[in-house]
mmCIF file of C-alpha atoms and ligand atoms in Angstrom:
data_model
loop_
_atom_site.group_PDB
_atom_site.id
_atom_site.type_symbol
_atom_site.label_atom_id
_atom_site.label_comp_id
_atom_site.label_asym_id
_atom_site.label_seq_id
_atom_site.Cartn_x
_atom_site.Cartn_y
_atom_site.Cartn_z
ATOM 1 C CA MET T 14 68.480 -18.978 27.507
ATOM 2 C CA THR T 15 65.321 -17.028 28.257
ATOM 3 C CA ILE T 16 64.253 -17.118 24.591
ATOM 4 C CA THR T 17 64.835 -20.848 24.391
ATOM 5 C CA ARG T 18 62.766 -21.346 27.515
ATOM 6 C CA THR T 19 59.948 -19.199 26.160
ATOM 7 C CA LEU T 20 59.921 -21.098 22.864
ATOM 8 C CA ALA T 21 59.930 -24.363 24.705
ATOM 9 C CA ARG T 22 57.007 -23.231 26.808
ATOM 10 C CA SER T 23 55.094 -22.110 23.709
ATOM 11 C CA ALA T 24 55.697 -25.493 22.124
ATOM 12 C CA ILE T 25 54.391 -27.247 25.219
ATOM 13 C CA ILE T 26 51.297 -25.021 25.288
ATOM 14 C CA GLY T 27 50.799 -25.629 21.553
ATOM 15 C CA VAL T 28 50.967 -29.370 22.019
ATOM 16 C CA ALA T 29 48.621 -29.090 24.999
ATOM 17 C CA LEU T 30 46.051 -27.125 22.941
ATOM 18 C CA LEU T 31 46.287 -29.362 19.893
ATOM 19 C CA PRO T 32 43.608 -31.834 21.010
ATOM 20 C CA LEU T 33 41.268 -28.885 21.552
ATOM 21 C CA LEU T 34 41.959 -27.324 18.150
ATOM 22 C CA VAL T 35 41.724 -30.433 16.039
ATOM 23 C CA PRO T 36 37.996 -31.120 16.635
ATOM 24 C CA GLU T 37 37.306 -27.457 15.846
ATOM 25 C CA ALA T 38 39.183 -27.740 12.555
ATOM 26 C CA ARG T 39 37.308 -30.919 11.775
ATOM 27 C CA ALA T 40 33.968 -29.201 12.474
ATOM 28 C CA GLN T 41 34.883 -26.406 10.071
ATOM 29 C CA GLN T 42 35.502 -28.929 7.325
ATOM 30 C CA THR T 43 32.069 -30.530 7.733
ATOM 31 C CA ARG T 44 30.163 -27.215 8.052
ATOM 32 C CA PRO T 45 28.062 -26.437 4.914
ATOM 33 C CA ASP T 46 29.543 -24.062 2.381
ATOM 34 C CA PRO T 47 27.894 -20.620 2.814
ATOM 35 C CA LYS T 48 28.033 -20.202 -0.965
ATOM 36 C CA ALA T 49 25.544 -23.050 -1.271
ATOM 37 C CA THR T 50 22.814 -20.719 0.045
ATOM 38 C CA GLU T 51 23.697 -17.698 -2.117
ATOM 39 C CA GLN T 52 21.078 -16.992 -4.793
ATOM 40 C CA TRP T 53 22.361 -15.148 -7.866
ATOM 41 C CA GLU T 54 19.391 -15.539 -10.189
ATOM 42 C CA PRO T 55 17.151 -13.819 -10.984
ATOM 43 C CA VAL T 56 18.768 -10.395 -10.827
ATOM 44 C CA PRO T 57 16.037 -7.886 -9.807
ATOM 45 C CA PRO T 58 15.412 -5.217 -12.444
ATOM 46 C CA VAL T 59 16.837 -1.813 -11.689
ATOM 47 C CA VAL T 60 14.203 0.813 -10.759
ATOM 48 C CA THR T 61 15.300 4.373 -10.190
ATOM 49 C CA PRO T 62 13.399 5.584 -7.129
ATOM 50 C CA GLY T 63 11.746 8.978 -7.162
ATOM 51 C CA ILE T 64 13.407 11.879 -5.402
ATOM 52 C CA GLY T 65 11.137 13.486 -2.832
ATOM 53 C CA ALA T 66 7.523 13.160 -3.973
ATOM 54 C CA ALA T 67 8.426 12.044 -7.510
ATOM 55 C CA PRO T 68 7.229 8.588 -8.589
ATOM 56 C CA PRO T 69 9.689 5.748 -9.238
ATOM 57 C CA ALA T 70 10.814 5.319 -12.848
ATOM 58 C CA ASP T 71 8.577 2.299 -13.557
ATOM 59 C CA ALA T 72 5.360 3.838 -12.194
ATOM 60 C CA ILE T 73 2.253 4.642 -14.221
ATOM 61 C CA VAL T 74 1.437 8.245 -13.366
ATOM 62 C CA LEU T 75 -2.337 8.648 -13.086
ATOM 63 C CA PHE T 76 -2.272 12.349 -12.298
ATOM 64 C CA ASP T 77 0.696 14.612 -12.856
ATOM 65 C CA GLY T 78 -0.943 17.780 -11.600
ATOM 66 C CA LYS T 79 -2.178 18.955 -15.015
ATOM 67 C CA ASP T 80 -5.117 17.015 -16.411
ATOM 68 C CA LEU T 81 -7.510 14.149 -15.827
ATOM 69 C CA SER T 82 -6.947 12.478 -19.189
ATOM 70 C CA GLN T 83 -6.523 9.117 -17.460
ATOM 71 C CA TRP T 84 -9.851 9.440 -15.661
ATOM 72 C CA GLN T 85 -13.500 9.529 -16.606
ATOM 73 C CA GLY T 86 -16.882 9.646 -14.958
ATOM 74 C CA VAL T 87 -18.451 6.278 -14.136
ATOM 75 C CA ASP T 88 -20.886 7.087 -16.946
ATOM 76 C CA GLY T 89 -17.919 7.105 -19.354
ATOM 77 C CA LYS T 90 -18.106 10.872 -19.848
ATOM 78 C CA PRO T 91 -15.171 13.209 -19.110
ATOM 79 C CA SER T 92 -14.439 13.836 -15.429
ATOM 80 C CA ARG T 93 -16.085 16.882 -13.879
ATOM 81 C CA TRP T 94 -13.667 17.152 -10.955
ATOM 82 C CA LYS T 95 -11.921 20.521 -10.904
ATOM 83 C CA VAL T 96 -8.198 20.613 -11.696
ATOM 84 C CA GLU T 97 -6.409 23.465 -9.952
ATOM 85 C CA ASP T 98 -2.978 24.148 -8.449
ATOM 86 C CA GLY T 99 -1.631 20.676 -9.212
ATOM 87 C CA ALA T 100 -4.574 18.887 -7.612
ATOM 88 C CA PHE T 101 -8.155 18.008 -8.459
ATOM 89 C CA THR T 102 -11.205 18.403 -6.290
ATOM 90 C CA ALA T 103 -14.655 16.880 -6.039
ATOM 91 C CA VAL T 104 -16.819 19.888 -6.807
ATOM 92 C CA GLY T 105 -20.585 19.931 -6.478
ATOM 93 C CA GLY T 106 -22.240 17.021 -8.237
ATOM 94 C CA ALA T 107 -18.969 15.834 -9.770
ATOM 95 C CA GLY T 108 -19.779 12.148 -9.347
ATOM 96 C CA ASP T 109 -17.413 9.217 -8.909
ATOM 97 C CA ILE T 110 -14.499 8.965 -11.325
ATOM 98 C CA ARG T 111 -12.507 5.958 -12.461
ATOM 99 C CA THR T 112 -9.334 5.333 -14.385
ATOM 100 C CA THR T 113 -9.681 4.712 -18.098
ATOM 101 C CA ARG T 114 -7.596 1.548 -17.756
ATOM 102 C CA GLY T 115 -7.884 -1.412 -15.442
ATOM 103 C CA PHE T 116 -5.428 -2.755 -12.902
ATOM 104 C CA GLY T 117 -4.882 -6.040 -11.065
ATOM 105 C CA ASP T 118 -2.218 -6.420 -8.381
ATOM 106 C CA ILE T 119 -0.778 -3.005 -7.638
ATOM 107 C CA GLN T 120 1.261 -0.713 -5.453
ATOM 108 C CA LEU T 121 -0.595 2.588 -5.284
ATOM 109 C CA HIS T 122 0.523 5.976 -4.019
ATOM 110 C CA ILE T 123 -2.170 8.618 -3.660
ATOM 111 C CA GLU T 124 -2.322 11.918 -1.786
ATOM 112 C CA TRP T 125 -5.542 13.482 -0.540
ATOM 113 C CA ARG T 126 -6.737 16.482 1.413
ATOM 114 C CA THR T 127 -9.968 17.191 3.213
ATOM 115 C CA PRO T 128 -11.229 20.801 3.413
ATOM 116 C CA ALA T 129 -9.445 23.146 5.811
ATOM 117 C CA LYS T 130 -12.807 24.628 6.686
ATOM 118 C CA VAL T 131 -14.437 21.968 8.821
ATOM 119 C CA GLU T 132 -18.060 21.327 8.005
ATOM 120 C CA GLY T 133 -20.226 18.435 9.099
ATOM 121 C CA ASN T 134 -19.559 15.584 11.473
ATOM 122 C CA GLY T 135 -18.736 11.906 11.358
ATOM 123 C CA GLN T 136 -19.207 10.474 7.882
ATOM 124 C CA ASP T 137 -20.220 13.866 6.499
ATOM 125 C CA ARG T 138 -16.794 15.470 7.022
ATOM 126 C CA GLY T 139 -14.301 15.144 4.176
ATOM 127 C CA ASN T 140 -15.692 11.857 2.924
ATOM 128 C CA SER T 141 -14.365 10.265 -0.248
ATOM 129 C CA GLY T 142 -12.794 6.900 -0.913
ATOM 130 C CA VAL T 143 -10.191 5.004 -2.871
ATOM 131 C CA TYR T 144 -12.017 2.061 -4.432
ATOM 132 C CA LEU T 145 -9.593 -0.636 -5.509
ATOM 133 C CA GLN T 146 -10.923 -2.303 -8.656
ATOM 134 C CA GLY T 147 -13.951 -0.044 -8.216
ATOM 135 C CA ARG T 148 -15.213 -2.260 -5.378
ATOM 136 C CA TYR T 149 -12.999 -2.355 -2.316
ATOM 137 C CA GLU T 150 -12.959 0.942 -0.446
ATOM 138 C CA VAL T 151 -10.074 2.338 1.537
ATOM 139 C CA GLN T 152 -11.976 5.080 3.315
ATOM 140 C CA VAL T 153 -10.991 8.731 2.907
ATOM 141 C CA LEU T 154 -12.379 10.898 5.700
ATOM 142 C CA ASP T 155 -11.412 13.804 7.915
ATOM 143 C CA SER T 156 -10.729 11.654 10.984
ATOM 144 C CA TYR T 157 -8.883 14.329 12.927
ATOM 145 C CA GLU T 158 -10.838 14.624 16.168
ATOM 146 C CA ASN T 159 -13.962 13.493 14.364
ATOM 147 C CA PRO T 160 -15.552 10.446 16.032
ATOM 148 C CA THR T 161 -17.419 7.967 13.850
ATOM 149 C CA TYR T 162 -17.656 4.186 13.728
ATOM 150 C CA SER T 163 -14.098 2.806 13.738
ATOM 151 C CA ASN T 164 -14.561 0.605 10.683
ATOM 152 C CA GLY T 165 -15.644 3.707 8.769
ATOM 153 C CA GLN T 166 -12.933 6.183 9.774
ATOM 154 C CA ALA T 167 -10.016 7.211 7.562
ATOM 155 C CA ALA T 168 -7.826 4.275 6.479
ATOM 156 C CA SER T 169 -10.457 1.721 7.386
ATOM 157 C CA ILE T 170 -11.368 -0.907 4.850
ATOM 158 C CA TYR T 171 -14.897 0.410 4.948
ATOM 159 C CA LYS T 172 -17.171 -1.740 7.152
ATOM 160 C CA GLN T 173 -14.557 -4.513 7.131
ATOM 161 C CA TYR T 174 -11.383 -3.539 8.997
ATOM 162 C CA VAL T 175 -10.599 -0.891 11.617
ATOM 163 C CA PRO T 176 -7.215 0.807 11.007
ATOM 164 C CA LEU T 177 -4.476 -0.217 13.466
ATOM 165 C CA VAL T 178 -3.998 3.436 14.471
ATOM 166 C CA ASN T 179 -5.380 6.850 13.565
ATOM 167 C CA ALA T 180 -2.529 8.546 11.681
ATOM 168 C CA SER T 181 -4.654 11.454 10.435
ATOM 169 C CA ARG T 182 -3.267 14.906 9.814
ATOM 170 C CA LYS T 183 -5.295 18.035 10.439
ATOM 171 C CA PRO T 184 -8.007 19.123 7.992
ATOM 172 C CA GLY T 185 -6.551 21.054 5.073
ATOM 173 C CA GLU T 186 -3.209 19.214 5.223
ATOM 174 C CA TRP T 187 -2.112 16.785 2.521
ATOM 175 C CA GLN T 188 -2.109 13.124 3.525
ATOM 176 C CA SER T 189 -0.951 10.003 1.751
ATOM 177 C CA TYR T 190 -1.916 6.394 1.289
ATOM 178 C CA ASP T 191 0.546 3.812 0.112
ATOM 179 C CA ILE T 192 -1.392 0.694 -0.718
ATOM 180 C CA VAL T 193 -0.362 -2.810 -1.711
ATOM 181 C CA PHE T 194 -3.291 -4.651 -3.235
ATOM 182 C CA ARG T 195 -3.497 -8.272 -4.282
ATOM 183 C CA ALA T 196 -6.601 -8.689 -6.383
ATOM 184 C CA PRO T 197 -9.016 -11.562 -5.772
ATOM 185 C CA ARG T 198 -9.133 -14.378 -8.307
ATOM 186 C CA PHE T 199 -12.266 -16.039 -9.612
ATOM 187 C CA ASP T 200 -12.770 -19.287 -11.461
ATOM 188 C CA ASP T 201 -14.490 -19.252 -14.844
ATOM 189 C CA ASP T 202 -17.789 -20.166 -13.194
ATOM 190 C CA GLY T 203 -17.473 -17.106 -10.920
ATOM 191 C CA THR T 204 -16.551 -18.877 -7.685
ATOM 192 C CA LEU T 205 -13.906 -17.223 -5.575
ATOM 193 C CA ARG T 206 -10.554 -18.976 -6.006
ATOM 194 C CA ALA T 207 -8.462 -16.596 -3.868
ATOM 195 C CA PRO T 208 -9.566 -13.549 -1.840
ATOM 196 C CA GLY T 209 -8.030 -10.109 -2.199
ATOM 197 C CA TYR T 210 -5.513 -8.703 0.288
ATOM 198 C CA VAL T 211 -4.740 -5.124 1.220
ATOM 199 C CA THR T 212 -1.907 -3.429 3.061
ATOM 200 C CA VAL T 213 -2.166 0.319 3.736
ATOM 201 C CA LEU T 214 0.249 2.902 5.092
ATOM 202 C CA HIS T 215 -1.388 6.180 6.086
ATOM 203 C CA ASN T 216 1.102 9.040 6.117
ATOM 204 C CA GLY T 217 3.821 6.382 6.261
ATOM 205 C CA VAL T 218 2.248 4.560 9.220
ATOM 206 C CA LEU T 219 1.064 0.964 8.852
ATOM 207 C CA VAL T 220 -2.707 0.892 9.318
ATOM 208 C CA GLN T 221 -3.814 -2.239 7.441
ATOM 209 C CA ASP T 222 -1.492 -5.222 7.545
ATOM 210 C CA HIS T 223 -2.265 -7.630 4.708
ATOM 211 C CA VAL T 224 -5.942 -7.963 5.604
ATOM 212 C CA GLU T 225 -8.115 -10.421 3.686
ATOM 213 C CA LEU T 226 -10.986 -8.693 1.904
ATOM 214 C CA LYS T 227 -14.392 -10.107 2.761
ATOM 215 C CA GLY T 228 -15.970 -8.971 -0.492
ATOM 216 C CA SER T 229 -17.130 -5.811 -2.244
ATOM 217 C CA THR T 230 -17.674 -2.795 -0.008
ATOM 218 C CA VAL T 231 -21.300 -2.347 0.942
ATOM 219 C CA TYR T 232 -23.059 0.239 3.096
ATOM 220 C CA THR T 233 -25.690 -2.138 4.430
ATOM 221 C CA GLY T 234 -25.520 -5.864 5.005
ATOM 222 C CA LEU T 235 -22.455 -8.046 4.796
ATOM 223 C CA PRO T 236 -19.729 -7.768 2.147
ATOM 224 C CA LYS T 237 -19.909 -10.402 -0.539
ATOM 225 C CA TYR T 238 -17.675 -11.138 -3.508
ATOM 226 C CA GLU T 239 -19.051 -10.514 -6.955
ATOM 227 C CA PRO T 240 -16.967 -12.036 -9.728
ATOM 228 C CA HIS T 241 -15.098 -9.549 -11.912
ATOM 229 C CA GLY T 242 -12.180 -9.293 -14.262
ATOM 230 C CA ILE T 243 -8.554 -9.566 -13.220
ATOM 231 C CA ARG T 244 -8.044 -5.925 -14.239
ATOM 232 C CA GLU T 245 -10.560 -3.309 -13.159
ATOM 233 C CA PRO T 246 -10.407 0.514 -12.925
ATOM 234 C CA LEU T 247 -9.424 2.383 -9.791
ATOM 235 C CA LEU T 248 -12.301 4.582 -8.595
ATOM 236 C CA LEU T 249 -12.448 7.727 -6.472
ATOM 237 C CA GLN T 250 -15.645 8.316 -4.576
ATOM 238 C CA TYR T 251 -17.672 11.496 -4.746
ATOM 239 C CA HIS T 252 -19.454 11.799 -1.415
ATOM 240 C CA GLY T 253 -20.586 15.404 -1.640
ATOM 241 C CA ASN T 254 -17.536 16.828 0.154
ATOM 242 C CA PRO T 255 -14.833 18.850 -1.674
ATOM 243 C CA VAL T 256 -11.964 16.410 -1.136
ATOM 244 C CA SER T 257 -8.837 16.914 -3.269
ATOM 245 C CA TYR T 258 -6.293 14.494 -4.721
ATOM 246 C CA ARG T 259 -2.819 14.809 -6.215
ATOM 247 C CA ASN T 260 0.337 12.838 -7.024
ATOM 248 C CA ILE T 261 -1.235 9.508 -7.938
ATOM 249 C CA TRP T 262 0.866 6.701 -9.310
ATOM 250 C CA ILE T 263 0.664 2.956 -9.638
ATOM 251 C CA ARG T 264 3.158 0.164 -10.045
ATOM 252 C CA GLU T 265 1.744 -3.056 -11.446
ATOM 253 C CA LEU T 266 2.936 -6.078 -9.498
HETATM 254 MG MG1 MG U 309 -16.075 7.037 1.573
#
């Protein structure tokens, strides 16, 4: 008797809820199919990431700790930077060096170290630079408790963009830049079709967020674009300070 009554009550409740459930069921029928927004092509290529400091499998290694065969002086002669202990250092009069091959849009990983023994102040302390396409400088400087103009400190786009934060390590410690660079494009007549863009992480911290390059880096005056090829060498600046580099690799985008 009790069971019958319970069933009867359930039936009544069911009937009572039916008008509420039916519109819901109807809505489900008219809702778009989630599969319609699934994208299956293209399938991204598989890239085995590096373990620890190792480069990913598809990277072009520009310095593996042994030799500077992929670099040369800007005069085309062999590099005079000193290779030692898995790194290379700007020794006296070494001059700027550039890669033997050119690059366009890239992801770049590069590690650098300013001297442990602090000498000089401001721009004269641990100065070097990563020049994308030989023209657009991401500043390398000992910016640990070393005041200078903000658009010239480490991780600035020199004289163009102040870094979002100062993520510098102490002098003598290895630091890293991870850079995403979109090269500028020029028309055949040399007019700028699309500016370059740079994103920089300094020691893993975002410091430049897709900033639009204003032109080639200049020390005086305003930056201005000069037309150049789609692929140009990467350059490291010799600024008279014994700055070291290691573990450099590039992925072409
Ligand atoms: Mg510099």
